[in-house]
Coordinates of C-alpha atoms in Angstrom, one line a residue:
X1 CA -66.3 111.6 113.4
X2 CA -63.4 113.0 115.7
X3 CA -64.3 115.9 116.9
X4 CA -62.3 118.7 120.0
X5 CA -62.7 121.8 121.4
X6 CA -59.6 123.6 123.1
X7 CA -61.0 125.5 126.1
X8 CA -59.0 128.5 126.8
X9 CA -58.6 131.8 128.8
X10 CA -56.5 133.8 131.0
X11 CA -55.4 131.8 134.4
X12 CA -58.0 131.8 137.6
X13 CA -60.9 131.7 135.0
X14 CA -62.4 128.7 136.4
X15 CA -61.5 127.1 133.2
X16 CA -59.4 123.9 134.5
X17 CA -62.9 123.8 136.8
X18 CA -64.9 123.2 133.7
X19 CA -63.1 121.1 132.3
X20 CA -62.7 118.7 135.7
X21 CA -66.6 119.0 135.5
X22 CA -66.5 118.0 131.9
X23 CA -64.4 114.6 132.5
X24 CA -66.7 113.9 135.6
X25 CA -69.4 113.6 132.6
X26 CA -67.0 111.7 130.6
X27 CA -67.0 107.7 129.4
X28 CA -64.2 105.3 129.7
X29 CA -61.4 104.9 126.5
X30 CA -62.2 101.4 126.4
X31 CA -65.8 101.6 125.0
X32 CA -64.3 103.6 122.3
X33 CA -61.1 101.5 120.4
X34 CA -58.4 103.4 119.0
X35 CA -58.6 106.2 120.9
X36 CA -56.0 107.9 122.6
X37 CA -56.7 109.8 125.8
X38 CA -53.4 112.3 126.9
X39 CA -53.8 113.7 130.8
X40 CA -55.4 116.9 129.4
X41 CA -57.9 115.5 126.4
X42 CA -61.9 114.4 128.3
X43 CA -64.1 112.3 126.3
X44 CA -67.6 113.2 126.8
X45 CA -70.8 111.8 126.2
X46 CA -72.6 113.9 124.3
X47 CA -76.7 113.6 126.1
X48 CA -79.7 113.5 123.5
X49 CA -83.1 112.5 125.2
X50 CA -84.1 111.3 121.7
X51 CA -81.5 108.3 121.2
X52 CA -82.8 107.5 124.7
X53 CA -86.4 107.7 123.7
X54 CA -85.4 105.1 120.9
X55 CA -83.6 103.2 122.9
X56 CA -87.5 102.4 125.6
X57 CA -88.5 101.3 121.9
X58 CA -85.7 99.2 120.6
X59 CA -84.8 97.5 124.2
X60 CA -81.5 97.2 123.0
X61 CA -78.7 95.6 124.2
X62 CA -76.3 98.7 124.8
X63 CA -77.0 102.5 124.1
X64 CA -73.9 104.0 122.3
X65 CA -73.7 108.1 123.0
X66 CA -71.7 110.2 120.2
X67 CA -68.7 112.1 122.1
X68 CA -67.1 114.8 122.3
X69 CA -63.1 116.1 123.2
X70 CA -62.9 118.5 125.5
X71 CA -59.3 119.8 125.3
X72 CA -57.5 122.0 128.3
X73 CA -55.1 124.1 127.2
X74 CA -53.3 126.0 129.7
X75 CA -53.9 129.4 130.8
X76 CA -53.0 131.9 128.2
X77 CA -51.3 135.1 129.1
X78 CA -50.8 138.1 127.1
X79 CA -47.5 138.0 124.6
X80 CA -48.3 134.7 124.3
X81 CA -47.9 134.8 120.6
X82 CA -44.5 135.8 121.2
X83 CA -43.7 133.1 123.4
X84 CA -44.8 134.7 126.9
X85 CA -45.4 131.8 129.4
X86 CA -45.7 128.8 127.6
X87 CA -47.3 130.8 124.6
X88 CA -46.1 129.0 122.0
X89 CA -46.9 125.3 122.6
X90 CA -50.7 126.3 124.2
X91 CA -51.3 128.1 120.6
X92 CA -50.2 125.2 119.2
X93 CA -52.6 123.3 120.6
X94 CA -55.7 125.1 119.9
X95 CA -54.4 124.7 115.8
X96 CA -55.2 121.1 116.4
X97 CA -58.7 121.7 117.9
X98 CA -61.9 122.3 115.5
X99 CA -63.3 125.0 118.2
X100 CA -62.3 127.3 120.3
X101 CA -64.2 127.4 123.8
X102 CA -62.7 131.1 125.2
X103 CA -63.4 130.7 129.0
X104 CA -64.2 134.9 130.2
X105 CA -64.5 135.4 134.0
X106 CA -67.6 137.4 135.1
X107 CA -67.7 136.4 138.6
X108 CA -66.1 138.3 142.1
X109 CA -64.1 135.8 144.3
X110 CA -61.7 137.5 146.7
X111 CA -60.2 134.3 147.6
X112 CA -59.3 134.0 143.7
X113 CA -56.8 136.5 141.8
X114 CA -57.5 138.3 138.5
X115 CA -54.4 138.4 136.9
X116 CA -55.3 141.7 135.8
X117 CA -56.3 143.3 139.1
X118 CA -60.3 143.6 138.8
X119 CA -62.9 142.0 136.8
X120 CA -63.3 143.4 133.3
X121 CA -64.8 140.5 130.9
X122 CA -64.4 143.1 127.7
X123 CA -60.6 143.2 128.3
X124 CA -59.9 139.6 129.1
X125 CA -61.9 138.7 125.9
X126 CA -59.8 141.5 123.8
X127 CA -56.1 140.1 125.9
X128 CA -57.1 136.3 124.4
X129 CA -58.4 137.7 120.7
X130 CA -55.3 139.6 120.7
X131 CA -52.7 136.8 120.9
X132 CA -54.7 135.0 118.4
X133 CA -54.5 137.5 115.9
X134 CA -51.2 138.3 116.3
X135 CA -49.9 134.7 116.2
X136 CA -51.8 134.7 112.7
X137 CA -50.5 137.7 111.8
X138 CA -46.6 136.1 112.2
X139 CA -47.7 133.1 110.3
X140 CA -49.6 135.4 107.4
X141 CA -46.5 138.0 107.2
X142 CA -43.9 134.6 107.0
X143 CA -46.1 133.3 104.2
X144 CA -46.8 136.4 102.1
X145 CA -43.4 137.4 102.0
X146 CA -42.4 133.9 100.7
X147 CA -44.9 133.8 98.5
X148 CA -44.5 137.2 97.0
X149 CA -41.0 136.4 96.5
X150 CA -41.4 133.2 94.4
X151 CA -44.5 134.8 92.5
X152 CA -42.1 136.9 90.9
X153 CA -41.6 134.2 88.6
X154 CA -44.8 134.8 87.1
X155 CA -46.9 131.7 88.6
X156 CA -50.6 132.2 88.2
X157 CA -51.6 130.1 91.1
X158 CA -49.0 132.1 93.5
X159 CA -50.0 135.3 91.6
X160 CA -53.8 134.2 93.4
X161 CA -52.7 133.2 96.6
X162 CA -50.7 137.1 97.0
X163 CA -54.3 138.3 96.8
X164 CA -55.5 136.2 99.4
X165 CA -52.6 136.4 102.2
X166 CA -52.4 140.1 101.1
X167 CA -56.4 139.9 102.3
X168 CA -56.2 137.9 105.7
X169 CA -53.0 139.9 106.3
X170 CA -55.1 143.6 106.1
X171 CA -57.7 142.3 108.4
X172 CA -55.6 141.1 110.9
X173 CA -53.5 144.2 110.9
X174 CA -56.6 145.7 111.8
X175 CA -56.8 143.0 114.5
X176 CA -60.1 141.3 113.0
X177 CA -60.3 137.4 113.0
X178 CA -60.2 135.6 109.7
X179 CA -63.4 134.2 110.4
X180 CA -65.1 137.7 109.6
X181 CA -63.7 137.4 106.4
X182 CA -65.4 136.2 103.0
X183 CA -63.8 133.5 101.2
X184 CA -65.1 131.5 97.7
X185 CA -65.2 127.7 97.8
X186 CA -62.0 127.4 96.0
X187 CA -60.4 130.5 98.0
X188 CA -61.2 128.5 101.7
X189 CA -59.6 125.0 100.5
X190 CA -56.6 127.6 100.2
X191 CA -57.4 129.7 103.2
X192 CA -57.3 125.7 105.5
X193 CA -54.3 124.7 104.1
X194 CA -52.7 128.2 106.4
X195 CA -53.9 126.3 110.0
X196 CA -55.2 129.8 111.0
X197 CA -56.2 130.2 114.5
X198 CA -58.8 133.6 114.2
X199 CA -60.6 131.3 111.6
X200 CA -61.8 128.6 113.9
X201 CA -65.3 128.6 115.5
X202 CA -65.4 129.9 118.6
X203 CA -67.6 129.7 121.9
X204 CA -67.2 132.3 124.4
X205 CA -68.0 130.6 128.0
X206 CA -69.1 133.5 130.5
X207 CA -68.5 132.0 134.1
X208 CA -70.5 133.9 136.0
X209 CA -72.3 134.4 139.4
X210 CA -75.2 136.3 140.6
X211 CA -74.0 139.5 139.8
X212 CA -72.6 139.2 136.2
X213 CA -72.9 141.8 133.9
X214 CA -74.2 141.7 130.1
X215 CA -71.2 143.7 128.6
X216 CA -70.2 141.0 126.0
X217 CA -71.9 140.4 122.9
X218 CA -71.6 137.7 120.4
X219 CA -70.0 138.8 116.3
X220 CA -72.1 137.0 113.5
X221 CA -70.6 133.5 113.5
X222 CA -69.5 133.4 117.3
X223 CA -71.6 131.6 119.9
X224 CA -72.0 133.3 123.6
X225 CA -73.2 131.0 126.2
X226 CA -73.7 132.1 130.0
X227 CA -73.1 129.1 133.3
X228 CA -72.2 129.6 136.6
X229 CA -69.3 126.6 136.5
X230 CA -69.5 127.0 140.5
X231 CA -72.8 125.7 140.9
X232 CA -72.5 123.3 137.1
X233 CA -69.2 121.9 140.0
X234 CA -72.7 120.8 142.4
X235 CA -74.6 119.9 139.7
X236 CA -71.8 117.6 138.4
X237 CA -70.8 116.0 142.2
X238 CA -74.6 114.1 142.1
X239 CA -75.3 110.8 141.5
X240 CA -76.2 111.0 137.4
X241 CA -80.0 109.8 138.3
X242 CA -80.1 113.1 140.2
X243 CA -78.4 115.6 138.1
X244 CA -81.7 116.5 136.2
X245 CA -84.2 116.3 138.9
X246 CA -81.7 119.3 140.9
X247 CA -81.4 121.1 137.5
X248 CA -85.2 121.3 137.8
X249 CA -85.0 122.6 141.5
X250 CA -82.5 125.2 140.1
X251 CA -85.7 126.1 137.2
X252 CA -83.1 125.3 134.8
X253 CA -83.9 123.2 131.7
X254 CA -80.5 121.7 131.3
X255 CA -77.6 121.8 132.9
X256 CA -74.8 124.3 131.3
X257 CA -72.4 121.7 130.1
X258 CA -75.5 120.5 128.0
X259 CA -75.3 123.4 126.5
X260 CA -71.9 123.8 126.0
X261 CA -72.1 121.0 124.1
X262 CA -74.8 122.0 121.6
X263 CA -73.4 124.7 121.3
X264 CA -70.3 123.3 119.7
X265 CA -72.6 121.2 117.9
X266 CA -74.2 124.2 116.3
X267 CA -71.2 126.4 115.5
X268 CA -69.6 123.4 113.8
X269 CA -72.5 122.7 111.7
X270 CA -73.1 119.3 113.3
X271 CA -76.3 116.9 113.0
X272 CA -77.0 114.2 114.5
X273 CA -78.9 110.8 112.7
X274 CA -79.6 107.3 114.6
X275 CA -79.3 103.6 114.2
X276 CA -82.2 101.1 116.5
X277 CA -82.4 97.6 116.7
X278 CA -82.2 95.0 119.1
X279 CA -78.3 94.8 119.3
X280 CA -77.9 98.8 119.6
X281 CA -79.4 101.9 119.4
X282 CA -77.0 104.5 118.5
X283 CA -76.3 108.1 117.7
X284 CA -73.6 109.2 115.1
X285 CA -72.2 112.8 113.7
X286 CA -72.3 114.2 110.8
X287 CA -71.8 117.7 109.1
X288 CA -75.0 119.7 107.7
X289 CA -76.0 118.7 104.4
X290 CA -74.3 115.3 104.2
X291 CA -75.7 112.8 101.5
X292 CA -76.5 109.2 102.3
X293 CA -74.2 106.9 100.9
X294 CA -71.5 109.7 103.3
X295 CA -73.3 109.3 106.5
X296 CA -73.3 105.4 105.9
X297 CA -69.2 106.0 105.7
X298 CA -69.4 107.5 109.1
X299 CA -70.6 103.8 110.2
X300 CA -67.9 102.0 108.1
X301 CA -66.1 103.5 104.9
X302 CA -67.0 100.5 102.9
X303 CA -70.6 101.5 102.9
X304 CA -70.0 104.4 100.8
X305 CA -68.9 102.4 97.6
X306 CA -71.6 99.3 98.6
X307 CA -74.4 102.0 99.2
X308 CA -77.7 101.0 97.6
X309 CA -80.4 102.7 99.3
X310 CA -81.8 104.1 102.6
X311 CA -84.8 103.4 105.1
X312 CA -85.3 106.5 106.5
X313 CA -87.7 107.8 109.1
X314 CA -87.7 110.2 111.4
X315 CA -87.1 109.4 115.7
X316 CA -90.6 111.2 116.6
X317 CA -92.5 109.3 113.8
X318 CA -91.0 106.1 114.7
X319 CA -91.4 106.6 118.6
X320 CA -94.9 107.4 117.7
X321 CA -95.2 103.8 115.9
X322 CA -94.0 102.0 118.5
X323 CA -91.9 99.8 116.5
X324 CA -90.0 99.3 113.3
X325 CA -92.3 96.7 112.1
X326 CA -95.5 98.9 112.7
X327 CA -93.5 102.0 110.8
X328 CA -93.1 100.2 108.1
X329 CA -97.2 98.9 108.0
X330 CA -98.4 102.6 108.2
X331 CA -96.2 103.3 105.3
X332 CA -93.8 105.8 107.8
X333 CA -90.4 104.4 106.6
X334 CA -89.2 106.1 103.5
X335 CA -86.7 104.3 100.9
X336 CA -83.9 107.1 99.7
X337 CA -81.3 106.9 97.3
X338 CA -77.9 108.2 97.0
X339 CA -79.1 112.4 96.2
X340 CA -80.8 112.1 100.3
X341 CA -79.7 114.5 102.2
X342 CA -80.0 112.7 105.5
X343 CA -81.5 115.1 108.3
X344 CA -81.0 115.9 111.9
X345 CA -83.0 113.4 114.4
X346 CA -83.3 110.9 110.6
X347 CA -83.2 106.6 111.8
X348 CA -81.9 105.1 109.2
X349 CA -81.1 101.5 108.1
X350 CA -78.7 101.4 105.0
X351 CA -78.5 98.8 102.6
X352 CA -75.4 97.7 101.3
X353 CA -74.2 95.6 99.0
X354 CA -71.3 93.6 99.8

């Protein structure tokens, strides 16, 4: 499943740096058809030790990653929303990202400019939320006023979505972000349809150095993840084979783009389950919660309407075996039906009929 993440900020962040370092982890167009890379859009692998711990099992012939697009979107600046800098055009590209990665500077660099004269990671975070908000406030006020107009006819269903954009529009004024907000199942296929930027996921990316603070906290729903992109730049410029043995040396665990990317994993609701054989072993992406006969449509969309059944089992238990054949004579390899909710780390063969 596609799957991008606009990485903003104010300019000098060190957010162009992250994403340089992110393309440096990337993987070539051509071992993924049909996809179209622009100058500004990095296709990364995303790393997971356990689809290479299948993989020493299987011997397969290639290893296929699951990816995902990092997006750099130009420095923001504040009255973007009004069309300050190139406001207008950047905000429309974070509408067409899932996430939103909010680069915050937290690091002193003389040689670098603060465009607003000193280091304060509370007030760049508030500049960004602020142009957000009021870009959805412009599109909330444009709607409401449309809609209020035509509900005058007496329409139930415009009647309801009054109370909504009457909702979202309160809260903004307030400058909250829609994602605080409460919405019923049938309320949010509404709510989607507005293309809301305060309602997307978002990651905020401290860049920091040695002496970074701890002023910013993370909301309920928000993700706050800490890297020094200076030294992730020296982690990055190694040969791959020795990226994790100088991680060690640093008495890190991963590197922080690792992280980054589970961390966009996580806030989207993300899993990961794995196909193994001889030909591949291969990791794909599915939402939390997604039944069988959907996650063999991530593989082809035929598989949905041919599913029959599932052989399940999950990457430890199969490692442990040693082999598919010997899962399946200890009795390890479940068979599911169409109600299986397939599970993070699940290997699974699907049967189809054609």
């Amino acid at each position: 499943m596609s799957l991008s993440i606009g990485i903003v900020g104010l300019p000098n962040v060190g957010k162009s740096t992250l994403f340089n370092i992110l393309t440096k982890k990337g993987v070539e167009a051509a071992n993924y058809p049909f996809c179209t890379i622009d100058p500004n859009v990095g296709v990364v692998k995303v790393p997971d030790f356990r689809l290479d711990k299948l993989a020493e099992v299987s011997k397969p012939l290639k290893i296929i990653y699951t990816t995902i697009e990092f997006v750099d979107i130009a420095g923001l600046v504040a009255g973007a929303s009004k069309g300050e800098g190139l406001g207008n055009k950047f905000l429309a590209h974070i509408r067409e990202c899932d996430a939103i990665c909010e680069v915050i500077r937290d690091f002193k660099d003389p040689n670098i400019i603060h465009v607003g004269g000193k280091i304060d990671p509370a007030s760049d975070r508030a500049t960004i939320n602020l142009e957000l908000v009021l870009a959805d406030l412009a599109t909330i006020e444009k709607r409401l006023d449309r809609t209020k107009r035509d509900s005058k006819s007496g329409d139930k269903e415009l009647i309801w979505q009054v109370i909504i954009l009457e909702k979202i529009n309160k809260h903004l004024a307030v400058e909250g972000s829609v994602r605080e907000l409460t919405f019923t199942d049938e309320e949010m296929i509404f709510v989607k349809t507005l293309n809301l930027l305060t309602i997307k996921p978002i990651i905020y990316l401290l860049n920091i150095d040695e002496n970074h603070s701890d002023k910013i906290k993370a909301k309920s729903g928000e993700e706050l993840i800490k890297i020094n992109v200076r030294l992730e730049n020296e982690i990055a410029s190694l040969p791959e084979e020795e990226q994790a043995e100088y991680i060690k040396e640093l008495g890190l665990t991963q590197s922080g783009l690792d992280k980054l990317i589970q961390s966009s994993y996580r806030i989207l609701g993300l899993e990961t389950f794995f196909t193994t054989g001889a030909d591949e072993s291969r990791a794909w992406t599915i939402k939390t919660g997604t039944l069988a006969p959907q996650a063999a449509g991530v593989i082809h969309t035929d598989f949905i309407k041919g599913f029959v059944r599932a052989e399940v089992i999950n990457w430890e238990k199969f490692i442990s075996a040693g082999s598919e054949a010997k899962a399946k004579e200890l009795g390890l390899i479940k068979t599911e039906g169409k109600d299986y909710v397939v599970k993070d780390g699940d290997v699974c063969n699907f049967l189809i009929n054609k």
